[in-house]
Amino acid sequence: MRTVLILAFLLVSTPFFSQTEDEKQLKAIYDEALTNGKAYDWLNYLSNQIGGRLSGSVQAQQAVDYTKAQLDSLGLDKVWLQPVMVPKWVRGVPEFAYIENKPGLTTNVPICALGGSVATPSGGLKASVIEVKGIEDLEKLGRDKIAGKIVFYNRPMDPTMINTFSAYSGCVDQRYSGAAEAGKYGALGVIVRSMNLRLDDYPHTGSMGYGDTPVDKRIPAAAISTNGADLLSATIKLNPNAKFYFKQNCKQLEDVQSYNVIGEITGSEYPKEIMVVGGHLDSWDLGDGSHDDGAGCVQSMDVLRLLKETGYKPKRTLRVVLFMNEENGMRGGNKYAEVARNKGEDHIFALESDSGGFTPRGFSIDASEENLKQIQGWRDLFEPYLIHMFYEGGSGADIGPLKEEGMVLAGLRPDTQRYFDHHHAENDTFEHVNKRELELGAATMASLVYLIDKYGTVPVKKIKG
Ligand SMILES: [Zn+2]
């Protein structure tokens, strides 16, 4: 009799035999994502029926209409559009470039204008080239060696960095500020090695800015493919008299009306405590923006559906926000934060997915030590799904402006090895997104949202005074 009782006790109390409520909920979320996930179908439409969604474009507006209609169909408590004015930059006709070894002996190379760049003169721009490994080289060379030339920024991404985003950070200043800086030394234009770790023929665009450079002093900037960069570098070493020609007719137009797309499940117990999950709906124009950031948008949309379908009713208000204009202006993220502040809304948590739709590995977390510890304490729940990274770090560009003391910000962190093969290039397309990887990301996000909602965050200790 006694033995039987002990056995029965062991059966119900041993974790090996019983699943906790949290384990069951996470399993239900992952099962639903992998069997009935909607993210992949939504991404298919965004990518293949709409395509690249540069701010202010017809496609960006189509994406607003499409995602709003899809959110409407999910039976959320509220779906709305938040107006925001966005910049409109257009690429114009495809760019053209070649290396000229001597008059008549030329090799075409793939380039693309950097977002925000001015055009070249209408007949194009031809000049000799000076190669640098970064902005810091300009001062050493001085005006004498730079004036009248095209500055070629050729610092490659560091292949020894395991997190490729770190390698990106180590180079991207050339792309963003290269033209503004080279212009100060009298350069006529800049060519920047694409932010890509592999050697291929795709030029990668991305935003650039002129800072306070007067309009008439702005010089054109383009990215060159990594193969093109290697060829240009080798050519000018052998033949310092070689010239580079490029032509682009991109243009900055007036700002236009656009929108953030927002859907909400209103909290059942603490409706004033708001949790946000999101990505950015705009993309660059060369590819269809599947990884950057169609993936993050459809994953975020599916987070709300996954919780609904698994029967979980959030105690706190849960919003999906599809931000407009992350790539070349950040207007959507700034507008959302501005409206939230004006309304006195209390955001306790925000999670962004904007690192591609690859196999999720975990989260980077921007929070107080107590909150970081609480989240790290959930690691075992994620272990069956091979999610193991819970480290302190940045979250996402769009949710950054929301940051306030006591708030928890997080970014989904997928595997990064292939991301920069596609980032901002013509090959950021739907066929490079794996359905299961995308769905695992959505489930991983929904799981963290569930745990944050259930256990809350550790609020800031208010100092009495
Ligand atoms: Zn992005």
Tab-separated table of C-alpha atoms and ligand atoms in Angstrom:
chain	number	residue	atom	x	y	z
A	1	MET	CA	0.000	0.000	0.000
A	2	ARG	CA	2.681	2.378	1.088
A	3	THR	CA	4.846	1.557	-1.937
A	4	VAL	CA	1.908	2.243	-4.223
A	5	LEU	CA	1.387	5.658	-2.645
A	6	ILE	CA	5.036	6.599	-3.036
A	7	LEU	CA	4.973	5.496	-6.667
A	8	ALA	CA	1.831	7.516	-7.347
A	9	PHE	CA	3.444	10.541	-5.724
A	10	LEU	CA	6.545	10.120	-7.856
A	11	LEU	CA	4.439	9.877	-10.997
A	12	VAL	CA	2.688	13.172	-10.469
A	13	SER	CA	5.600	15.112	-9.032
A	14	THR	CA	8.519	14.108	-11.229
A	15	PRO	CA	9.120	16.629	-14.037
A	16	PHE	CA	10.042	13.718	-16.311
A	17	PHE	CA	6.432	12.576	-16.285
A	18	SER	CA	4.583	15.847	-16.153
A	19	GLN	CA	4.751	18.991	-18.181
A	20	THR	CA	4.387	22.338	-16.532
A	21	GLU	CA	1.777	24.767	-17.804
A	22	ASP	CA	4.534	26.840	-19.441
A	23	GLU	CA	6.054	23.852	-21.186
A	24	LYS	CA	2.613	22.936	-22.521
A	25	GLN	CA	1.932	26.457	-23.740
A	26	LEU	CA	5.274	26.733	-25.532
A	27	LYS	CA	4.741	23.329	-27.132
A	28	ALA	CA	1.271	24.413	-28.300
A	29	ILE	CA	2.722	27.622	-29.787
A	30	TYR	CA	5.509	25.829	-31.679
A	31	ASP	CA	3.107	23.082	-32.857
A	32	GLU	CA	0.650	25.645	-34.184
A	33	ALA	CA	3.394	27.651	-35.921
A	34	LEU	CA	4.837	24.567	-37.611
A	35	THR	CA	1.508	23.096	-38.701
A	36	ASN	CA	-0.785	26.077	-39.352
A	37	GLY	CA	1.607	29.035	-39.416
A	38	LYS	CA	0.494	31.935	-41.588
A	39	ALA	CA	3.817	33.785	-41.749
A	40	TYR	CA	5.073	32.053	-44.892
A	41	ASP	CA	1.886	32.660	-46.911
A	42	TRP	CA	1.824	36.302	-45.879
A	43	LEU	CA	5.476	36.667	-46.833
A	44	ASN	CA	4.810	35.016	-50.186
A	45	TYR	CA	2.195	37.673	-50.932
A	46	LEU	CA	4.304	40.595	-49.678
A	47	SER	CA	7.323	39.420	-51.664
A	48	ASN	CA	5.890	37.977	-54.850
A	49	GLN	CA	2.663	39.949	-55.331
A	50	ILE	CA	3.899	43.299	-54.007
A	51	GLY	CA	7.720	43.233	-54.037
A	52	GLY	CA	10.268	45.777	-52.777
A	53	ARG	CA	8.571	48.360	-50.544
A	54	LEU	CA	10.690	51.481	-50.496
A	55	SER	CA	9.119	54.269	-48.415
A	56	GLY	CA	6.736	56.405	-50.404
A	57	SER	CA	6.391	53.866	-53.230
A	58	VAL	CA	3.165	52.367	-54.567
A	59	GLN	CA	4.369	48.983	-53.236
A	60	ALA	CA	4.807	50.387	-49.726
A	61	GLN	CA	1.169	51.557	-49.812
A	62	GLN	CA	0.042	48.165	-51.155
A	63	ALA	CA	1.857	46.509	-48.247
A	64	VAL	CA	0.047	48.805	-45.799
A	65	ASP	CA	-3.328	47.862	-47.319
A	66	TYR	CA	-2.527	44.150	-47.497
A	67	THR	CA	-1.210	43.730	-43.954
A	68	LYS	CA	-4.084	45.786	-42.524
A	69	ALA	CA	-6.588	43.543	-44.315
A	70	GLN	CA	-4.832	40.427	-42.997
A	71	LEU	CA	-4.822	41.776	-39.433
A	72	ASP	CA	-8.519	42.668	-39.861
A	73	SER	CA	-9.196	39.032	-40.721
A	74	LEU	CA	-7.615	37.759	-37.475
A	75	GLY	CA	-10.410	38.993	-35.221
A	76	LEU	CA	-8.197	41.255	-33.102
A	77	ASP	CA	-9.772	43.860	-30.820
A	78	LYS	CA	-8.486	46.801	-32.862
A	79	VAL	CA	-6.636	47.374	-36.104
A	80	TRP	CA	-5.644	50.837	-37.286
A	81	LEU	CA	-3.285	52.876	-39.441
A	82	GLN	CA	-1.091	55.488	-37.816
A	83	PRO	CA	-0.280	58.308	-40.278
A	84	VAL	CA	3.346	59.285	-40.735
A	85	MET	CA	5.049	61.440	-43.379
A	86	VAL	CA	7.967	59.655	-45.027
A	87	PRO	CA	10.816	60.647	-47.345
A	88	LYS	CA	10.581	59.505	-50.949
A	89	TRP	CA	13.819	58.718	-52.738
A	90	VAL	CA	13.722	57.125	-56.182
A	91	ARG	CA	16.485	55.182	-57.906
A	92	GLY	CA	15.548	56.142	-61.464
A	93	VAL	CA	17.000	54.160	-64.364
A	94	PRO	CA	19.432	51.339	-63.542
A	95	GLU	CA	22.930	52.534	-62.698
A	96	PHE	CA	25.860	51.868	-64.995
A	97	ALA	CA	29.600	51.673	-64.272
A	98	TYR	CA	32.866	50.528	-65.757
A	99	ILE	CA	36.581	50.462	-65.044
A	100	GLU	CA	38.608	52.027	-67.853
A	101	ASN	CA	42.141	50.679	-68.155
A	102	LYS	CA	42.850	52.953	-71.093
A	103	PRO	CA	40.536	54.713	-73.542
A	104	GLY	CA	38.454	52.048	-75.254
A	105	LEU	CA	39.451	49.229	-72.875
A	106	THR	CA	36.682	48.968	-70.278
A	107	THR	CA	35.131	46.354	-67.972
A	108	ASN	CA	31.584	46.823	-66.728
A	109	VAL	CA	31.048	46.347	-62.985
A	110	PRO	CA	27.791	46.069	-60.984
A	111	ILE	CA	26.944	49.096	-58.864
A	112	CYS	CA	23.851	50.593	-57.280
A	113	ALA	CA	23.219	54.049	-55.880
A	114	LEU	CA	23.202	54.301	-52.091
A	115	GLY	CA	19.834	55.329	-50.683
A	116	GLY	CA	19.645	59.092	-50.358
A	117	SER	CA	22.483	59.750	-52.799
A	118	VAL	CA	22.359	62.493	-55.386
A	119	ALA	CA	22.686	61.678	-59.084
A	120	THR	CA	25.872	61.939	-61.105
A	121	PRO	CA	25.937	64.608	-63.838
A	122	SER	CA	23.569	63.447	-66.579
A	123	GLY	CA	26.420	62.192	-68.761
A	124	GLY	CA	27.946	60.274	-65.855
A	125	LEU	CA	31.138	60.899	-63.914
A	126	LYS	CA	34.621	59.668	-64.898
A	127	ALA	CA	37.721	60.180	-62.800
A	128	SER	CA	40.764	58.421	-61.427
A	129	VAL	CA	40.327	56.485	-58.237
A	130	ILE	CA	41.931	56.629	-54.839
A	131	GLU	CA	41.410	53.585	-52.646
A	132	VAL	CA	41.061	53.915	-48.882
A	133	LYS	CA	40.336	51.446	-46.107
A	134	GLY	CA	38.114	53.829	-44.219
A	135	ILE	CA	37.182	57.410	-43.448
A	136	GLU	CA	40.224	57.765	-41.181
A	137	ASP	CA	42.527	57.445	-44.248
A	138	LEU	CA	41.188	60.663	-45.783
A	139	GLU	CA	43.014	62.937	-43.363
A	140	LYS	CA	46.324	61.116	-43.915
A	141	LEU	CA	46.010	61.508	-47.685
A	142	GLY	CA	44.854	65.097	-47.584
A	143	ARG	CA	43.154	67.269	-50.149
A	144	ASP	CA	46.058	67.124	-52.626
A	145	LYS	CA	45.647	63.428	-53.229
A	146	ILE	CA	41.836	63.315	-53.058
A	147	ALA	CA	40.511	66.393	-54.884
A	148	GLY	CA	39.137	65.685	-58.337
A	149	LYS	CA	39.056	61.913	-57.784
A	150	ILE	CA	36.580	59.195	-56.907
A	151	VAL	CA	37.210	57.867	-53.395
A	152	PHE	CA	36.912	54.081	-53.241
A	153	TYR	CA	36.102	52.792	-49.738
A	154	ASN	CA	37.282	49.196	-49.689
A	155	ARG	CA	37.433	48.042	-46.069
A	156	PRO	CA	35.928	44.529	-46.131
A	157	MET	CA	33.716	43.083	-43.402
A	158	ASP	CA	35.887	41.192	-40.896
A	159	PRO	CA	35.385	37.461	-41.548
A	160	THR	CA	36.712	36.473	-38.104
A	161	MET	CA	33.680	37.971	-36.375
A	162	ILE	CA	31.206	35.178	-35.669
A	163	ASN	CA	28.269	37.551	-35.302
A	164	THR	CA	28.202	39.072	-38.780
A	165	PHE	CA	26.308	42.112	-37.482
A	166	SER	CA	29.494	43.066	-35.624
A	167	ALA	CA	31.428	42.849	-38.900
A	168	TYR	CA	28.747	45.035	-40.497
A	169	SER	CA	29.038	47.621	-37.716
A	170	GLY	CA	32.774	47.717	-38.329
A	171	CYS	CA	32.293	48.856	-41.937
A	172	VAL	CA	29.015	50.632	-42.324
A	173	ASP	CA	30.365	54.102	-41.515
A	174	GLN	CA	32.014	54.053	-44.975
A	175	ARG	CA	28.605	53.626	-46.538
A	176	TYR	CA	26.701	56.057	-44.333
A	177	SER	CA	29.186	58.950	-44.049
A	178	GLY	CA	31.734	58.187	-46.768
A	179	ALA	CA	30.389	60.717	-49.267
A	180	ALA	CA	29.953	63.535	-46.755
A	181	GLU	CA	33.527	63.053	-45.502
A	182	ALA	CA	35.215	62.594	-48.897
A	183	GLY	CA	33.353	65.643	-50.227
A	184	LYS	CA	35.195	67.798	-47.670
A	185	TYR	CA	38.473	66.913	-49.429
A	186	GLY	CA	37.193	67.743	-52.891
A	187	ALA	CA	36.314	64.206	-54.045
A	188	LEU	CA	33.905	64.048	-57.005
A	189	GLY	CA	32.117	60.868	-55.940
A	190	VAL	CA	32.478	57.757	-53.796
A	191	ILE	CA	32.292	54.045	-54.504
A	192	VAL	CA	31.811	51.789	-51.478
A	193	ARG	CA	32.535	48.069	-51.221
A	194	SER	CA	29.234	46.264	-50.584
A	195	MET	CA	28.540	45.158	-47.014
A	196	ASN	CA	28.763	41.480	-47.911
A	197	LEU	CA	31.112	38.801	-46.568
A	198	ARG	CA	31.040	36.671	-49.677
A	199	LEU	CA	32.443	37.391	-53.126
A	200	ASP	CA	29.651	37.804	-55.668
A	201	ASP	CA	28.204	40.201	-58.226
A	202	TYR	CA	25.405	41.829	-56.204
A	203	PRO	CA	25.821	45.444	-55.151
A	204	HIS	CA	24.175	46.121	-51.755
A	205	THR	CA	22.443	49.436	-51.213
A	206	GLY	CA	21.667	51.046	-47.838
A	207	SER	CA	21.148	54.457	-46.385
A	208	MET	CA	23.686	57.262	-46.504
A	209	GLY	CA	23.525	60.835	-45.303
A	210	TYR	CA	25.169	64.142	-46.144
A	211	GLY	CA	24.990	65.610	-42.634
A	212	ASP	CA	25.180	69.402	-42.930
A	213	THR	CA	26.825	69.359	-46.380
A	214	PRO	CA	25.214	72.158	-48.462
A	215	VAL	CA	23.084	70.860	-51.340
A	216	ASP	CA	25.486	72.099	-54.039
A	217	LYS	CA	28.462	70.338	-52.398
A	218	ARG	CA	26.888	66.860	-52.254
A	219	ILE	CA	28.696	64.162	-54.234
A	220	PRO	CA	27.141	60.936	-55.580
A	221	ALA	CA	27.686	57.622	-53.775
A	222	ALA	CA	27.275	54.081	-55.050
A	223	ALA	CA	27.980	50.573	-53.779
A	224	ILE	CA	29.988	48.143	-55.890
A	225	SER	CA	29.693	44.350	-55.658
A	226	THR	CA	32.470	42.571	-53.729
A	227	ASN	CA	33.852	40.999	-56.948
A	228	GLY	CA	33.735	44.432	-58.575
A	229	ALA	CA	35.576	45.932	-55.584
A	230	ASP	CA	38.335	43.319	-55.796
A	231	LEU	CA	38.686	43.926	-59.529
A	232	LEU	CA	38.827	47.692	-59.100
A	233	SER	CA	41.416	47.387	-56.338
A	234	ALA	CA	43.608	45.033	-58.393
A	235	THR	CA	43.282	47.208	-61.498
A	236	ILE	CA	44.368	50.476	-59.891
A	237	LYS	CA	47.332	48.736	-58.236
A	238	LEU	CA	48.579	47.609	-61.654
A	239	ASN	CA	47.532	50.737	-63.460
A	240	PRO	CA	47.257	53.867	-61.317
A	241	ASN	CA	46.024	55.753	-64.393
A	242	ALA	CA	42.906	53.587	-64.678
A	243	LYS	CA	39.654	55.507	-64.403
A	244	PHE	CA	36.217	54.697	-63.053
A	245	TYR	CA	32.999	55.772	-64.719
A	246	PHE	CA	29.549	55.694	-63.152
A	247	LYS	CA	26.152	57.065	-63.927
A	248	GLN	CA	23.057	57.211	-61.744
A	249	ASN	CA	19.996	59.454	-61.818
A	250	CYS	CA	18.415	58.859	-58.411
A	251	LYS	CA	16.456	61.676	-56.779
A	252	GLN	CA	15.030	62.852	-53.471
A	253	LEU	CA	11.393	63.971	-53.842
A	254	GLU	CA	8.972	65.651	-51.427
A	255	ASP	CA	7.819	63.725	-48.344
A	256	VAL	CA	4.644	61.692	-48.799
A	257	GLN	CA	1.896	60.345	-46.536
A	258	SER	CA	2.332	56.796	-45.288
A	259	TYR	CA	1.382	54.682	-42.271
A	260	ASN	CA	2.432	52.351	-39.497
A	261	VAL	CA	0.069	49.368	-39.424
A	262	ILE	CA	-1.079	48.421	-35.920
A	263	GLY	CA	-3.223	45.599	-34.531
A	264	GLU	CA	-4.108	44.984	-30.892
A	265	ILE	CA	-5.438	42.378	-28.503
A	266	THR	CA	-6.599	44.413	-25.520
A	267	GLY	CA	-5.353	43.088	-22.185
A	268	SER	CA	-7.912	41.252	-20.032
A	269	GLU	CA	-6.481	42.336	-16.654
A	270	TYR	CA	-3.996	45.150	-17.219
A	271	PRO	CA	-5.085	46.777	-20.486
A	272	LYS	CA	-2.929	49.855	-19.784
A	273	GLU	CA	0.288	47.835	-19.791
A	274	ILE	CA	1.322	47.564	-23.432
A	275	MET	CA	3.558	44.991	-25.082
A	276	VAL	CA	4.727	45.557	-28.665
A	277	VAL	CA	5.938	43.061	-31.189
A	278	GLY	CA	7.020	44.287	-34.610
A	279	GLY	CA	9.203	44.641	-37.673
A	280	HIS	CA	9.475	47.191	-40.461
A	281	LEU	CA	7.193	47.075	-43.453
A	282	ASP	CA	9.332	49.169	-45.793
A	283	SER	CA	12.326	47.627	-47.550
A	284	TRP	CA	14.936	48.523	-50.118
A	285	ASP	CA	13.919	48.353	-53.742
A	286	LEU	CA	16.497	46.017	-55.309
A	287	GLY	CA	15.042	42.729	-54.027
A	288	ASP	CA	11.611	42.068	-52.533
A	289	GLY	CA	12.669	42.595	-48.913
A	290	SER	CA	11.847	39.049	-47.799
A	291	HIS	CA	14.501	38.820	-45.102
A	292	ASP	CA	14.726	42.570	-44.461
A	293	ASP	CA	12.190	42.866	-43.093
A	294	GLY	CA	9.211	41.057	-44.579
A	295	ALA	CA	10.140	38.146	-42.321
A	296	GLY	CA	9.983	40.249	-39.166
A	297	CYS	CA	6.588	41.674	-40.153
A	298	VAL	CA	4.885	38.360	-40.840
A	299	GLN	CA	6.420	36.759	-37.745
A	300	SER	CA	5.121	39.607	-35.612
A	301	MET	CA	1.653	39.315	-37.148
A	302	ASP	CA	1.663	35.602	-36.451
A	303	VAL	CA	2.585	36.129	-32.789
A	304	LEU	CA	-0.911	37.501	-32.101
A	305	ARG	CA	-2.556	34.725	-34.100
A	306	LEU	CA	-0.482	32.013	-32.384
A	307	LEU	CA	-1.527	33.189	-28.938
A	308	LYS	CA	-5.184	33.396	-30.019
A	309	GLU	CA	-5.160	29.975	-31.679
A	310	THR	CA	-3.572	28.310	-28.654
A	311	GLY	CA	-6.308	29.787	-26.487
A	312	TYR	CA	-4.114	32.189	-24.570
A	313	LYS	CA	-5.723	35.486	-23.604
A	314	PRO	CA	-3.090	38.110	-22.794
A	315	LYS	CA	-3.590	39.893	-19.463
A	316	ARG	CA	-1.747	42.876	-20.885
A	317	THR	CA	-2.423	44.664	-24.152
A	318	LEU	CA	-0.494	43.132	-27.006
A	319	ARG	CA	0.165	45.154	-30.161
A	320	VAL	CA	1.728	44.225	-33.437
A	321	VAL	CA	3.311	47.278	-35.061
A	322	LEU	CA	4.543	47.212	-38.656
A	323	PHE	CA	6.781	50.258	-38.780
A	324	MET	CA	7.185	52.309	-41.941
A	325	ASN	CA	10.459	53.812	-43.169
A	326	GLU	CA	13.081	52.095	-41.015
A	327	GLU	CA	15.541	51.889	-43.890
A	328	ASN	CA	15.850	55.507	-44.926
A	329	GLY	CA	14.436	57.731	-42.236
A	330	MET	CA	13.141	55.882	-39.142
A	331	ARG	CA	10.037	58.037	-39.302
A	332	GLY	CA	7.661	55.192	-38.363
A	333	GLY	CA	9.524	54.178	-35.196
A	334	ASN	CA	9.859	57.795	-34.123
A	335	LYS	CA	6.183	58.536	-34.817
A	336	TYR	CA	4.979	55.515	-32.852
A	337	ALA	CA	7.066	56.539	-29.817
A	338	GLU	CA	5.940	60.177	-30.123
A	339	VAL	CA	2.246	59.238	-30.191
A	340	ALA	CA	2.734	56.787	-27.292
A	341	ARG	CA	4.335	59.541	-25.201
A	342	ASN	CA	1.701	62.115	-26.088
A	343	LYS	CA	-1.011	59.684	-25.007
A	344	GLY	CA	0.873	58.765	-21.843
A	345	GLU	CA	0.826	55.086	-22.774
A	346	ASP	CA	2.725	52.672	-20.565
A	347	HIS	CA	4.849	50.343	-22.676
A	348	ILE	CA	6.419	47.612	-20.565
A	349	PHE	CA	7.905	45.472	-23.335
A	350	ALA	CA	8.833	45.651	-27.021
A	351	LEU	CA	10.281	42.937	-29.222
A	352	GLU	CA	11.510	43.451	-32.777
A	353	SER	CA	12.454	40.958	-35.441
A	354	ASP	CA	14.742	42.650	-37.976
A	355	SER	CA	17.694	40.337	-38.481
A	356	GLY	CA	16.346	38.065	-41.193
A	357	GLY	CA	14.081	35.027	-41.223
A	358	PHE	CA	16.824	32.508	-40.402
A	359	THR	CA	16.913	29.823	-37.668
A	360	PRO	CA	16.228	31.585	-34.372
A	361	ARG	CA	18.943	31.307	-31.728
A	362	GLY	CA	17.554	33.555	-29.005
A	363	PHE	CA	17.236	37.163	-27.993
A	364	SER	CA	19.384	40.148	-27.329
A	365	ILE	CA	17.922	41.990	-24.377
A	366	ASP	CA	18.093	45.621	-23.359
A	367	ALA	CA	16.712	45.746	-19.811
A	368	SER	CA	17.555	46.161	-16.130
A	369	GLU	CA	19.572	43.415	-14.459
A	370	GLU	CA	16.478	42.052	-12.696
A	371	ASN	CA	14.550	41.783	-15.943
A	372	LEU	CA	17.498	40.272	-17.773
A	373	LYS	CA	17.817	37.660	-15.013
A	374	GLN	CA	14.120	36.833	-15.121
A	375	ILE	CA	14.281	36.222	-18.876
A	376	GLN	CA	17.481	34.203	-18.583
A	377	GLY	CA	15.651	32.112	-15.975
A	378	TRP	CA	13.310	30.892	-18.746
A	379	ARG	CA	16.172	29.433	-20.762
A	380	ASP	CA	15.269	25.805	-19.964
A	381	LEU	CA	11.786	26.281	-21.415
A	382	PHE	CA	13.344	27.223	-24.768
A	383	GLU	CA	16.015	24.534	-24.748
A	384	PRO	CA	13.867	21.908	-26.585
A	385	TYR	CA	13.592	24.379	-29.478
A	386	LEU	CA	17.366	24.946	-29.623
A	387	ILE	CA	16.945	28.539	-28.466
A	388	HIS	CA	19.849	29.320	-26.180
A	389	MET	CA	21.053	32.912	-26.566
A	390	PHE	CA	19.738	35.326	-23.950
A	391	TYR	CA	22.359	38.025	-23.817
A	392	GLU	CA	22.409	41.686	-22.967
A	393	GLY	CA	22.481	43.900	-26.071
A	394	GLY	CA	20.560	46.119	-28.456
A	395	SER	CA	17.012	45.396	-29.572
A	396	GLY	CA	15.793	46.911	-32.845
A	397	ALA	CA	15.931	50.276	-34.582
A	398	ASP	CA	12.160	50.821	-34.659
A	399	ILE	CA	11.508	50.108	-30.984
A	400	GLY	CA	14.596	52.006	-29.786
A	401	PRO	CA	12.751	55.367	-29.570
A	402	LEU	CA	10.249	53.790	-27.114
A	403	LYS	CA	12.961	53.094	-24.592
A	404	GLU	CA	12.316	54.252	-21.068
A	405	GLU	CA	13.714	53.219	-17.733
A	406	GLY	CA	12.208	49.978	-16.515
A	407	MET	CA	11.076	48.910	-19.961
A	408	VAL	CA	12.230	45.631	-21.474
A	409	LEU	CA	13.393	45.807	-25.102
A	410	ALA	CA	14.431	42.726	-27.030
A	411	GLY	CA	15.457	41.671	-30.526
A	412	LEU	CA	14.957	38.226	-32.006
A	413	ARG	CA	18.412	36.878	-32.852
A	414	PRO	CA	18.495	34.362	-35.678
A	415	ASP	CA	21.630	32.754	-37.046
A	416	THR	CA	23.548	35.508	-38.876
A	417	GLN	CA	25.899	33.627	-41.212
A	418	ARG	CA	23.885	34.069	-44.427
A	419	TYR	CA	22.148	37.350	-43.677
A	420	PHE	CA	24.668	39.621	-45.408
A	421	ASP	CA	24.604	37.464	-48.549
A	422	HIS	CA	21.181	39.044	-49.116
A	423	HIS	CA	20.965	42.228	-47.049
A	424	HIS	CA	19.805	45.226	-49.167
A	425	ALA	CA	20.603	43.405	-52.416
A	426	GLU	CA	18.710	42.106	-55.424
A	427	ASN	CA	18.843	38.579	-53.990
A	428	ASP	CA	16.897	39.399	-50.818
A	429	THR	CA	14.011	37.381	-52.186
A	430	PHE	CA	11.370	34.927	-51.056
A	431	GLU	CA	13.111	31.723	-52.205
A	432	HIS	CA	15.919	32.451	-49.741
A	433	VAL	CA	13.576	32.234	-46.763
A	434	ASN	CA	13.044	28.769	-45.310
A	435	LYS	CA	9.483	28.117	-44.170
A	436	ARG	CA	10.358	26.234	-40.992
A	437	GLU	CA	13.046	28.683	-39.949
A	438	LEU	CA	10.590	31.561	-40.395
A	439	GLU	CA	7.909	29.745	-38.376
A	440	LEU	CA	10.319	28.804	-35.589
A	441	GLY	CA	11.142	32.510	-35.290
A	442	ALA	CA	7.470	33.441	-34.947
A	443	ALA	CA	6.947	30.744	-32.292
A	444	THR	CA	10.052	31.863	-30.385
A	445	MET	CA	8.758	35.437	-30.316
A	446	ALA	CA	5.258	34.344	-29.250
A	447	SER	CA	6.764	32.250	-26.446
A	448	LEU	CA	8.662	35.183	-24.995
A	449	VAL	CA	5.577	37.398	-25.272
A	450	TYR	CA	3.545	34.743	-23.435
A	451	LEU	CA	6.077	34.534	-20.588
A	452	ILE	CA	6.413	38.311	-20.261
A	453	ASP	CA	2.629	38.622	-20.201
A	454	LYS	CA	2.157	35.868	-17.664
A	455	TYR	CA	4.887	36.897	-15.209
A	456	GLY	CA	5.099	40.627	-15.950
A	457	THR	CA	8.290	42.635	-15.867
A	458	VAL	CA	10.139	43.904	-12.826
A	459	PRO	CA	9.083	47.549	-12.538
A	460	VAL	CA	11.567	50.306	-11.720
A	461	LYS	CA	11.792	51.023	-8.041
A	462	LYS	CA	10.275	54.461	-7.589
A	463	ILE	CA	12.429	56.653	-5.394
A	464	LYS	CA	10.338	58.251	-2.656
A	465	GLY	CA	10.603	61.993	-2.451
B	1	ZN	ZN	15.743	45.875	-41.594
